[in-house]
CSV table of C-alpha atoms in Angstrom, one decimal:
chain,number,residue,atom,x,y,z
A,10,UNK,CA,91.8,88.7,75.5
A,11,UNK,CA,90.6,90.4,72.4
A,12,UNK,CA,91.0,88.1,68.8
A,13,UNK,CA,90.4,89.6,65.5
A,14,UNK,CA,89.0,87.5,62.6
A,15,UNK,CA,89.2,88.3,58.6
A,16,UNK,CA,86.9,86.6,56.0
A,17,UNK,CA,85.2,86.8,53.4
A,18,UNK,CA,81.6,87.2,51.6
A,19,UNK,CA,80.9,86.7,49.1
A,20,UNK,CA,77.1,87.6,48.3
A,21,UNK,CA,76.8,91.6,47.7
A,22,UNK,CA,73.7,90.8,51.1
A,23,UNK,CA,74.2,87.7,53.0
A,24,UNK,CA,74.1,86.2,56.5
A,25,UNK,CA,77.9,84.5,58.0
A,26,UNK,CA,77.6,81.6,60.2
A,27,UNK,CA,79.9,82.4,62.5
A,28,UNK,CA,79.7,81.0,65.8
A,29,UNK,CA,83.0,78.2,65.5
A,30,UNK,CA,84.8,80.7,65.6
A,31,UNK,CA,83.7,83.5,68.1
A,32,UNK,CA,83.4,79.5,70.1
A,33,UNK,CA,86.9,78.7,69.8
A,34,UNK,CA,88.0,82.3,70.7
A,35,UNK,CA,86.8,82.1,74.0
A,36,UNK,CA,87.9,78.8,74.7
A,37,UNK,CA,91.4,79.2,73.9
A,38,UNK,CA,91.8,82.3,76.4
A,39,UNK,CA,90.8,80.8,79.5
A,40,UNK,CA,88.3,83.1,81.1
A,41,UNK,CA,86.0,81.1,83.2
A,42,UNK,CA,83.3,82.2,83.2
A,43,UNK,CA,82.6,86.9,82.1
A,44,UNK,CA,81.6,88.4,78.7
A,45,UNK,CA,82.1,87.9,75.5
A,46,UNK,CA,81.8,91.4,73.2
A,47,UNK,CA,81.6,90.6,69.2
A,48,UNK,CA,82.4,93.6,67.3
A,49,UNK,CA,81.9,94.6,63.8
A,50,UNK,CA,84.2,96.9,61.9
A,51,UNK,CA,82.3,98.3,58.3
A,52,UNK,CA,79.5,100.7,59.2
A,53,UNK,CA,77.5,99.0,56.1
A,54,UNK,CA,78.4,95.6,58.4
A,55,UNK,CA,76.1,94.2,61.7
A,56,UNK,CA,76.8,90.5,64.0
A,57,UNK,CA,72.5,89.3,64.7
A,58,UNK,CA,72.3,86.9,66.9
A,59,UNK,CA,70.2,83.9,65.4
A,60,UNK,CA,69.1,80.2,65.3
A,61,UNK,CA,71.8,78.3,63.4
A,62,UNK,CA,69.7,75.3,62.6
A,63,UNK,CA,68.9,75.3,58.9
A,64,UNK,CA,69.9,77.9,56.1
A,65,UNK,CA,66.2,79.1,55.7
A,66,UNK,CA,66.4,81.5,58.5
A,67,UNK,CA,69.1,82.9,56.8
A,68,UNK,CA,68.0,84.4,53.9
A,69,UNK,CA,64.6,85.1,55.4
A,70,UNK,CA,66.7,88.2,57.4
A,71,UNK,CA,68.1,89.0,54.1
A,72,UNK,CA,64.8,88.7,52.2
A,73,UNK,CA,62.8,90.5,54.5
A,74,UNK,CA,65.3,94.3,55.4
A,75,UNK,CA,65.8,93.8,51.4
A,76,UNK,CA,62.6,95.0,50.8
A,77,UNK,CA,62.1,96.3,54.6
A,78,UNK,CA,65.2,99.0,52.8
A,79,UNK,CA,65.3,99.4,49.3
A,80,UNK,CA,68.6,100.2,47.1
A,81,UNK,CA,68.8,102.8,45.5
A,82,UNK,CA,65.7,105.4,47.4
A,83,UNK,CA,68.4,107.1,49.9
A,84,UNK,CA,70.5,110.5,49.2
A,85,UNK,CA,73.5,108.4,50.0
A,86,UNK,CA,72.9,107.2,47.3
A,87,UNK,CA,73.9,110.3,45.1
A,88,UNK,CA,77.7,109.7,46.7
A,89,UNK,CA,78.3,106.0,47.3
A,90,UNK,CA,75.3,104.1,46.2
A,91,UNK,CA,74.8,102.1,49.4
A,92,UNK,CA,72.4,104.1,51.1
A,93,UNK,CA,70.6,100.9,51.8
A,94,UNK,CA,73.3,99.1,53.2
A,95,UNK,CA,74.1,102.1,55.8
A,96,UNK,CA,70.5,101.6,57.3
A,97,UNK,CA,70.8,98.1,57.8
A,98,UNK,CA,73.8,98.3,59.7
A,99,UNK,CA,72.8,100.8,62.0
A,100,UNK,CA,69.7,98.5,62.6
A,101,UNK,CA,70.8,95.7,63.1
A,102,UNK,CA,74.3,97.3,65.3
A,103,UNK,CA,77.7,96.1,65.1
A,104,UNK,CA,77.8,94.9,68.6
A,105,UNK,CA,76.1,91.6,70.8
A,106,UNK,CA,77.8,90.9,73.2
A,107,UNK,CA,77.1,87.8,75.1
A,108,UNK,CA,77.9,85.5,78.5
A,109,UNK,CA,81.1,83.1,79.0
A,110,UNK,CA,79.4,80.3,81.1
A,111,UNK,CA,82.4,77.9,81.6
A,112,UNK,CA,84.5,78.8,79.7
A,113,UNK,CA,81.9,78.6,76.7
A,114,UNK,CA,80.3,80.6,75.0
A,115,UNK,CA,77.1,80.6,76.9
A,116,UNK,CA,74.6,80.9,73.4
A,117,UNK,CA,71.5,79.0,73.7
A,118,UNK,CA,71.1,76.2,72.1
A,119,UNK,CA,69.7,77.3,68.5
A,120,UNK,CA,71.4,80.7,69.0
A,121,UNK,CA,74.1,81.7,66.6
A,122,UNK,CA,76.2,84.6,66.0
A,123,UNK,CA,76.5,85.9,62.3
A,124,UNK,CA,78.4,88.4,59.9
A,125,UNK,CA,76.0,90.6,58.0
A,126,UNK,CA,77.4,91.6,55.1
A,127,UNK,CA,74.9,94.4,53.5
A,128,UNK,CA,77.0,95.5,50.1
A,129,UNK,CA,80.0,92.8,50.2
A,130,UNK,CA,80.9,90.9,48.1
A,131,UNK,CA,84.1,91.9,50.3
A,132,UNK,CA,87.3,89.9,50.8
A,133,UNK,CA,89.1,92.0,53.8
A,134,UNK,CA,86.2,92.0,56.7
A,135,UNK,CA,86.9,92.1,60.3
A,136,UNK,CA,85.1,90.9,63.6
A,137,UNK,CA,86.8,91.9,66.7
A,138,UNK,CA,86.3,89.6,69.6
A,139,UNK,CA,86.7,90.6,73.2
A,140,UNK,CA,86.8,88.1,76.0
A,141,UNK,CA,86.1,90.5,79.9
A,142,UNK,CA,86.6,87.9,82.9
A,143,UNK,CA,84.7,89.2,85.5
A,144,UNK,CA,86.8,89.0,89.0
A,145,UNK,CA,84.2,88.3,91.1
B,8,UNK,CA,78.9,87.5,89.1
B,9,UNK,CA,76.6,86.2,87.1
B,10,UNK,CA,73.3,84.9,87.7
B,11,UNK,CA,70.4,83.5,85.9
B,12,UNK,CA,66.2,84.3,86.5
B,13,UNK,CA,63.9,81.8,84.9
B,14,UNK,CA,60.4,82.8,83.4
B,15,UNK,CA,57.1,81.9,81.7
B,16,UNK,CA,55.8,83.9,79.5
B,17,UNK,CA,52.2,83.7,79.2
B,18,UNK,CA,51.1,84.9,75.2
B,19,UNK,CA,52.2,84.0,71.8
B,20,UNK,CA,53.5,87.7,71.5
B,21,UNK,CA,54.4,89.2,74.7
B,22,UNK,CA,56.7,92.0,76.6
B,23,UNK,CA,57.2,90.8,79.6
B,24,UNK,CA,59.0,94.4,82.5
B,25,UNK,CA,62.4,92.7,84.3
B,26,UNK,CA,63.3,95.4,85.2
B,27,UNK,CA,63.6,93.9,89.2
B,28,UNK,CA,64.6,91.5,89.2
B,29,UNK,CA,67.4,92.7,87.0
B,30,UNK,CA,68.3,95.4,89.9
B,31,UNK,CA,68.5,93.2,92.7
B,32,UNK,CA,70.8,91.2,91.0
B,33,UNK,CA,73.4,94.1,90.3
B,34,UNK,CA,72.9,95.2,94.6
B,35,UNK,CA,72.3,92.0,95.6
B,36,UNK,CA,76.2,91.3,93.7
B,37,UNK,CA,78.4,94.3,95.6
B,38,UNK,CA,79.6,95.9,92.3
B,39,UNK,CA,79.5,99.4,92.7
B,40,UNK,CA,80.8,101.1,89.3
B,41,UNK,CA,81.0,98.6,86.5
B,42,UNK,CA,78.2,96.7,83.3
B,43,UNK,CA,75.6,94.9,84.1
B,44,UNK,CA,75.0,93.1,80.8
B,45,UNK,CA,71.4,90.8,80.6
B,46,UNK,CA,71.1,88.4,77.1
B,47,UNK,CA,67.9,86.5,76.3
B,48,UNK,CA,68.3,82.3,75.3
B,49,UNK,CA,66.0,82.1,72.6
B,50,UNK,CA,66.9,81.9,69.3
B,51,UNK,CA,62.6,83.5,69.5
B,52,UNK,CA,63.1,86.1,72.4
B,53,UNK,CA,65.3,89.3,72.6
B,54,UNK,CA,65.7,91.6,75.4
B,55,UNK,CA,64.7,95.8,75.5
B,56,UNK,CA,65.1,98.7,77.0
B,57,UNK,CA,61.8,100.4,77.1
B,58,UNK,CA,59.1,102.8,78.5
B,59,UNK,CA,58.3,101.0,81.8
B,60,UNK,CA,55.7,103.7,83.1
B,61,UNK,CA,52.2,101.9,81.7
B,62,UNK,CA,51.7,99.4,79.8
B,63,UNK,CA,50.7,101.0,76.6
B,64,UNK,CA,54.4,101.0,74.8
B,65,UNK,CA,54.6,97.7,75.5
B,66,UNK,CA,51.5,96.5,73.2
B,67,UNK,CA,52.5,99.5,70.9
B,68,UNK,CA,55.7,97.6,70.2
B,69,UNK,CA,54.0,93.9,70.3
B,70,UNK,CA,51.0,95.6,67.2
B,71,UNK,CA,54.2,97.5,65.3
B,72,UNK,CA,56.6,94.2,65.8
B,73,UNK,CA,53.6,91.1,64.5
B,74,UNK,CA,52.3,94.1,61.0
B,75,UNK,CA,56.1,94.8,59.8
B,76,UNK,CA,57.2,90.9,60.1
B,77,UNK,CA,53.4,89.0,60.4
B,78,UNK,CA,53.9,85.6,59.8
B,79,UNK,CA,53.3,82.4,57.1
B,80,UNK,CA,54.9,84.0,54.6
B,81,UNK,CA,58.3,83.4,55.2
B,82,UNK,CA,60.7,80.5,54.1
B,83,UNK,CA,61.6,78.9,57.8
B,84,UNK,CA,57.6,78.5,58.6
B,85,UNK,CA,58.2,74.8,55.8
B,86,UNK,CA,60.4,73.7,59.3
B,87,UNK,CA,58.3,75.3,62.8
B,88,UNK,CA,56.1,78.7,60.9
B,89,UNK,CA,57.9,80.4,63.2
B,90,UNK,CA,60.1,82.4,61.0
B,91,UNK,CA,58.3,85.7,61.7
B,92,UNK,CA,59.7,85.2,65.7
B,93,UNK,CA,63.4,85.0,64.8
B,94,UNK,CA,63.2,87.5,62.3
B,95,UNK,CA,61.7,90.1,65.2
B,96,UNK,CA,64.8,88.3,67.6
B,97,UNK,CA,67.4,88.9,65.2
B,98,UNK,CA,66.4,93.1,64.2
B,99,UNK,CA,65.3,93.6,68.2
B,100,UNK,CA,68.6,91.9,69.4
B,101,UNK,CA,69.7,89.1,72.8
B,102,UNK,CA,71.9,91.7,74.1
B,103,UNK,CA,71.3,95.3,76.0
B,104,UNK,CA,73.9,96.2,78.5
B,105,UNK,CA,73.0,99.1,80.8
B,106,UNK,CA,75.9,101.0,83.0
B,107,UNK,CA,76.3,99.7,86.6
B,108,UNK,CA,76.3,104.0,88.8
B,109,UNK,CA,77.2,103.9,92.0
B,110,UNK,CA,75.7,100.0,92.7
B,111,UNK,CA,72.3,100.3,91.5
B,112,UNK,CA,71.2,99.6,87.5
B,113,UNK,CA,71.8,103.0,85.6
B,114,UNK,CA,68.5,103.4,84.1
B,115,UNK,CA,67.3,106.2,83.9
B,116,UNK,CA,64.1,106.8,85.5
B,117,UNK,CA,61.8,105.9,82.2
B,118,UNK,CA,64.1,102.8,80.7
B,119,UNK,CA,62.7,99.6,81.9
B,120,UNK,CA,64.2,95.3,80.8
B,121,UNK,CA,62.3,94.2,79.2
B,122,UNK,CA,62.5,90.4,78.2
B,123,UNK,CA,60.2,89.6,74.5
B,124,UNK,CA,58.5,86.6,73.7
B,125,UNK,CA,57.8,86.0,70.4
B,126,UNK,CA,56.9,82.9,70.5
B,127,UNK,CA,54.9,82.4,73.0
B,128,UNK,CA,53.5,81.3,74.9
B,129,UNK,CA,57.1,79.1,77.1
B,130,UNK,CA,57.2,77.9,80.3
B,131,UNK,CA,61.5,77.9,80.4
B,132,UNK,CA,62.8,81.3,79.3
B,133,UNK,CA,66.6,82.3,80.8
B,134,UNK,CA,67.8,85.8,81.3
B,135,UNK,CA,71.9,85.5,81.8
B,136,UNK,CA,72.7,88.5,84.1
B,137,UNK,CA,76.9,89.0,83.9
B,138,UNK,CA,77.7,92.2,86.0
B,139,UNK,CA,81.2,93.5,85.7
B,140,UNK,CA,83.5,95.2,87.9
B,141,UNK,CA,85.4,97.9,86.8
B,142,UNK,CA,88.5,97.9,88.7
B,143,UNK,CA,90.0,100.9,87.8
C,1,UNK,CA,85.7,104.5,84.6
C,2,UNK,CA,83.0,106.1,84.2
C,3,UNK,CA,82.5,109.4,82.5
C,4,UNK,CA,78.3,111.0,81.7
C,5,UNK,CA,78.1,113.6,78.1
C,6,UNK,CA,75.1,115.8,78.2
C,7,UNK,CA,73.5,117.2,75.0
C,8,UNK,CA,71.5,119.9,73.5
C,9,UNK,CA,69.7,117.9,71.0
C,10,UNK,CA,67.8,121.3,68.3
C,11,UNK,CA,65.6,118.7,66.4
C,12,UNK,CA,62.8,116.9,66.9
C,13,UNK,CA,64.4,114.1,65.1
C,14,UNK,CA,67.7,113.9,64.9
C,15,UNK,CA,71.0,111.7,65.3
C,16,UNK,CA,74.0,113.5,66.5
C,17,UNK,CA,78.1,112.2,66.4
C,18,UNK,CA,79.4,111.2,69.4
C,19,UNK,CA,82.5,109.7,68.7
C,20,UNK,CA,84.7,112.2,69.3
C,21,UNK,CA,83.7,113.0,73.2
C,22,UNK,CA,83.1,109.1,73.8
C,23,UNK,CA,87.1,109.1,71.6
C,24,UNK,CA,88.3,111.4,74.2
C,25,UNK,CA,86.5,109.8,77.4
C,26,UNK,CA,88.7,106.8,76.6
C,27,UNK,CA,91.7,107.9,75.6
C,28,UNK,CA,91.4,110.2,78.8
C,29,UNK,CA,90.4,106.5,80.3
C,30,UNK,CA,93.8,105.4,80.8
C,31,UNK,CA,92.9,102.1,79.2
C,32,UNK,CA,95.1,100.2,77.0
C,33,UNK,CA,92.8,96.6,76.0
C,34,UNK,CA,89.3,97.1,76.7
C,35,UNK,CA,85.6,97.2,76.3
C,36,UNK,CA,84.0,100.8,76.2
C,37,UNK,CA,79.9,100.2,76.3
C,38,UNK,CA,77.5,103.7,75.1
C,39,UNK,CA,74.2,103.9,76.9
C,40,UNK,CA,71.8,106.2,76.5
C,41,UNK,CA,69.7,107.8,79.1
C,42,UNK,CA,65.8,108.0,78.1
C,43,UNK,CA,63.5,106.1,77.1
C,44,UNK,CA,62.8,108.1,73.2
C,45,UNK,CA,66.6,108.0,72.2
C,46,UNK,CA,68.8,105.7,71.9
C,47,UNK,CA,72.7,104.9,70.6
C,48,UNK,CA,74.1,103.9,66.5
C,49,UNK,CA,76.7,103.6,65.2
C,50,UNK,CA,77.1,104.4,61.4
C,51,UNK,CA,79.0,106.6,58.8
C,52,UNK,CA,80.0,110.1,59.6
C,53,UNK,CA,81.1,110.5,56.9
C,54,UNK,CA,78.6,112.9,55.4
C,55,UNK,CA,76.0,114.6,56.4
C,56,UNK,CA,73.0,111.5,54.0
C,57,UNK,CA,73.7,108.9,55.8
C,58,UNK,CA,71.9,110.1,59.4
C,59,UNK,CA,69.0,111.8,57.2
C,60,UNK,CA,68.3,108.8,55.8
C,61,UNK,CA,68.1,106.7,59.2
C,62,UNK,CA,66.0,109.9,60.4
C,63,UNK,CA,63.9,109.5,57.1
C,64,UNK,CA,63.7,105.9,57.7
C,65,UNK,CA,62.6,105.8,61.1
C,66,UNK,CA,59.0,108.3,61.0
C,67,UNK,CA,58.1,106.2,57.6
C,68,UNK,CA,57.9,103.5,59.1
C,69,UNK,CA,57.2,104.4,62.7
C,70,UNK,CA,54.6,107.3,61.8
C,71,UNK,CA,53.6,109.5,64.5
C,72,UNK,CA,50.3,109.7,66.3
C,73,UNK,CA,49.0,105.9,65.7
C,74,UNK,CA,50.1,104.4,68.9
C,75,UNK,CA,47.4,104.0,71.8
C,76,UNK,CA,50.8,105.7,73.7
C,77,UNK,CA,49.5,108.7,71.8
C,78,UNK,CA,46.6,109.1,74.2
C,79,UNK,CA,48.9,109.1,77.5
C,80,UNK,CA,51.9,111.5,75.7
C,81,UNK,CA,52.3,112.1,72.0
C,82,UNK,CA,55.3,109.9,72.1
C,83,UNK,CA,55.0,106.7,71.4
C,84,UNK,CA,56.8,106.3,66.9
C,85,UNK,CA,60.0,107.5,69.4
C,86,UNK,CA,59.3,105.0,72.6
C,87,UNK,CA,59.2,102.5,69.8
C,88,UNK,CA,62.0,103.6,67.5
C,89,UNK,CA,64.1,104.3,70.9
C,90,UNK,CA,63.1,100.4,71.7
C,91,UNK,CA,64.2,99.1,68.4
C,92,UNK,CA,67.7,100.7,67.7
C,93,UNK,CA,68.2,100.3,71.0
C,94,UNK,CA,70.2,102.5,74.6
C,95,UNK,CA,73.8,100.5,74.5
C,96,UNK,CA,77.0,98.8,72.0
C,97,UNK,CA,79.5,98.6,73.6
C,98,UNK,CA,82.6,99.1,71.4
C,99,UNK,CA,86.7,97.7,71.5
C,100,UNK,CA,88.7,99.4,73.2
C,101,UNK,CA,92.5,98.8,70.8
C,102,UNK,CA,95.3,99.6,72.2
C,103,UNK,CA,94.2,103.1,74.3
C,104,UNK,CA,92.0,104.2,72.0
C,105,UNK,CA,88.6,103.6,70.7
C,106,UNK,CA,88.2,101.1,67.9
C,107,UNK,CA,86.0,102.0,65.7
C,108,UNK,CA,87.2,101.3,62.3
C,109,UNK,CA,87.6,104.1,59.2
C,110,UNK,CA,83.8,105.3,58.6
C,111,UNK,CA,82.0,103.8,62.4
C,112,UNK,CA,81.2,106.7,63.9
C,113,UNK,CA,78.6,107.0,67.1
C,114,UNK,CA,75.5,108.9,66.8
C,115,UNK,CA,72.9,109.4,69.8
C,116,UNK,CA,69.8,109.8,68.4
C,117,UNK,CA,66.9,112.0,69.5
C,118,UNK,CA,64.2,110.5,68.8
C,119,UNK,CA,61.5,112.7,70.4
C,120,UNK,CA,63.1,116.9,71.1
C,121,UNK,CA,63.8,119.3,71.3
C,122,UNK,CA,65.5,119.0,75.1
C,123,UNK,CA,68.1,120.4,76.2
C,124,UNK,CA,69.6,117.8,79.3
C,125,UNK,CA,70.2,114.4,77.3
C,126,UNK,CA,72.5,112.4,78.7
C,127,UNK,CA,74.5,109.4,77.9
C,128,UNK,CA,77.1,106.8,80.1
C,129,UNK,CA,80.5,105.9,79.0
C,130,UNK,CA,81.8,103.0,80.9
C,131,UNK,CA,85.6,102.2,79.9
C,132,UNK,CA,86.2,98.5,80.8
C,133,UNK,CA,90.4,97.5,81.6
C,134,UNK,CA,90.6,93.9,80.0
C,135,UNK,CA,93.0,92.3,83.1
C,136,UNK,CA,94.3,89.5,81.0
């Protein structure tokens, strides 16, 4: 079963918690055991599994990546001025695969699913969620 | 088929080789061709595919990440004092998907599966291994 | 369905665009909806989803990683003199899972699939592509 979830980002760089959306897709799928593959469209976006308890962790991630991969110093900036966003997106990666356990998304207590925006704000971001049934 | 493997970590930061555990789960599953999805529970842990020939590579990884993402300088440290562990876990990521080839875990000769502990030691770490059969 | 694609790398460090190979494997598989898992063999190689429009982004990625993880300063260099390549491979990771949508590889417009060589040139690199059908 596949579902596409659309989202708008508000900042140039931010992590958006999409855990509840993904959780609902899995529950609605009817799959009891299997795999949930989360995939972000866009070569300046990514998916990160991260703590969802308070806002400090996503902020730390944004600040860390901004310092590690600063804007304005890349070859690609001559084309699009977003070379840093591409490197961040490639390093974090657009795909995560999460087990489906007893009909629910198999995260641990403090894990959440975050959409990473590295070149926003954008109104047309898309995440594809594929829920695969384990026949065995 | 799904199996949960439990492990204890001994150090604050370390990479534990869980290749043989994952290999056995795949072999016991009876799946000939398909996919093995390895997923670490815990927002301060991760899974890394890495060389398993000698201990120097895992040590290099721990030292590199410790220097890149030092402890004690993050917003989240005011809550839990483990902001660095969360950033490391998010960057490395908790999921890897490995092909199942002719009934065996499809790693190359020098690849191993490592559990990454970034906030240990802990006695209750869990890794979920899902083996999906390829019906085609 | 599984296919193995072989490739030769020409440089010590480079990103090779394998998008069209992966796309063809998916189209030839006959799978309409499901998941395409791409996996790189070799503990000094990786898979990265990255923009495929011009060469500047892959070059930026190579330069960034080379500066972040320089050669010659790792414990493992005493064995193989490629400690940097292992750390890069582990950080980027060998696996990506991409949705299969209506019989095609479900990348967004500017996303491509890149094989990352961190210890080349090598004549015998292999990428395993597993296409799983979604029965539901």
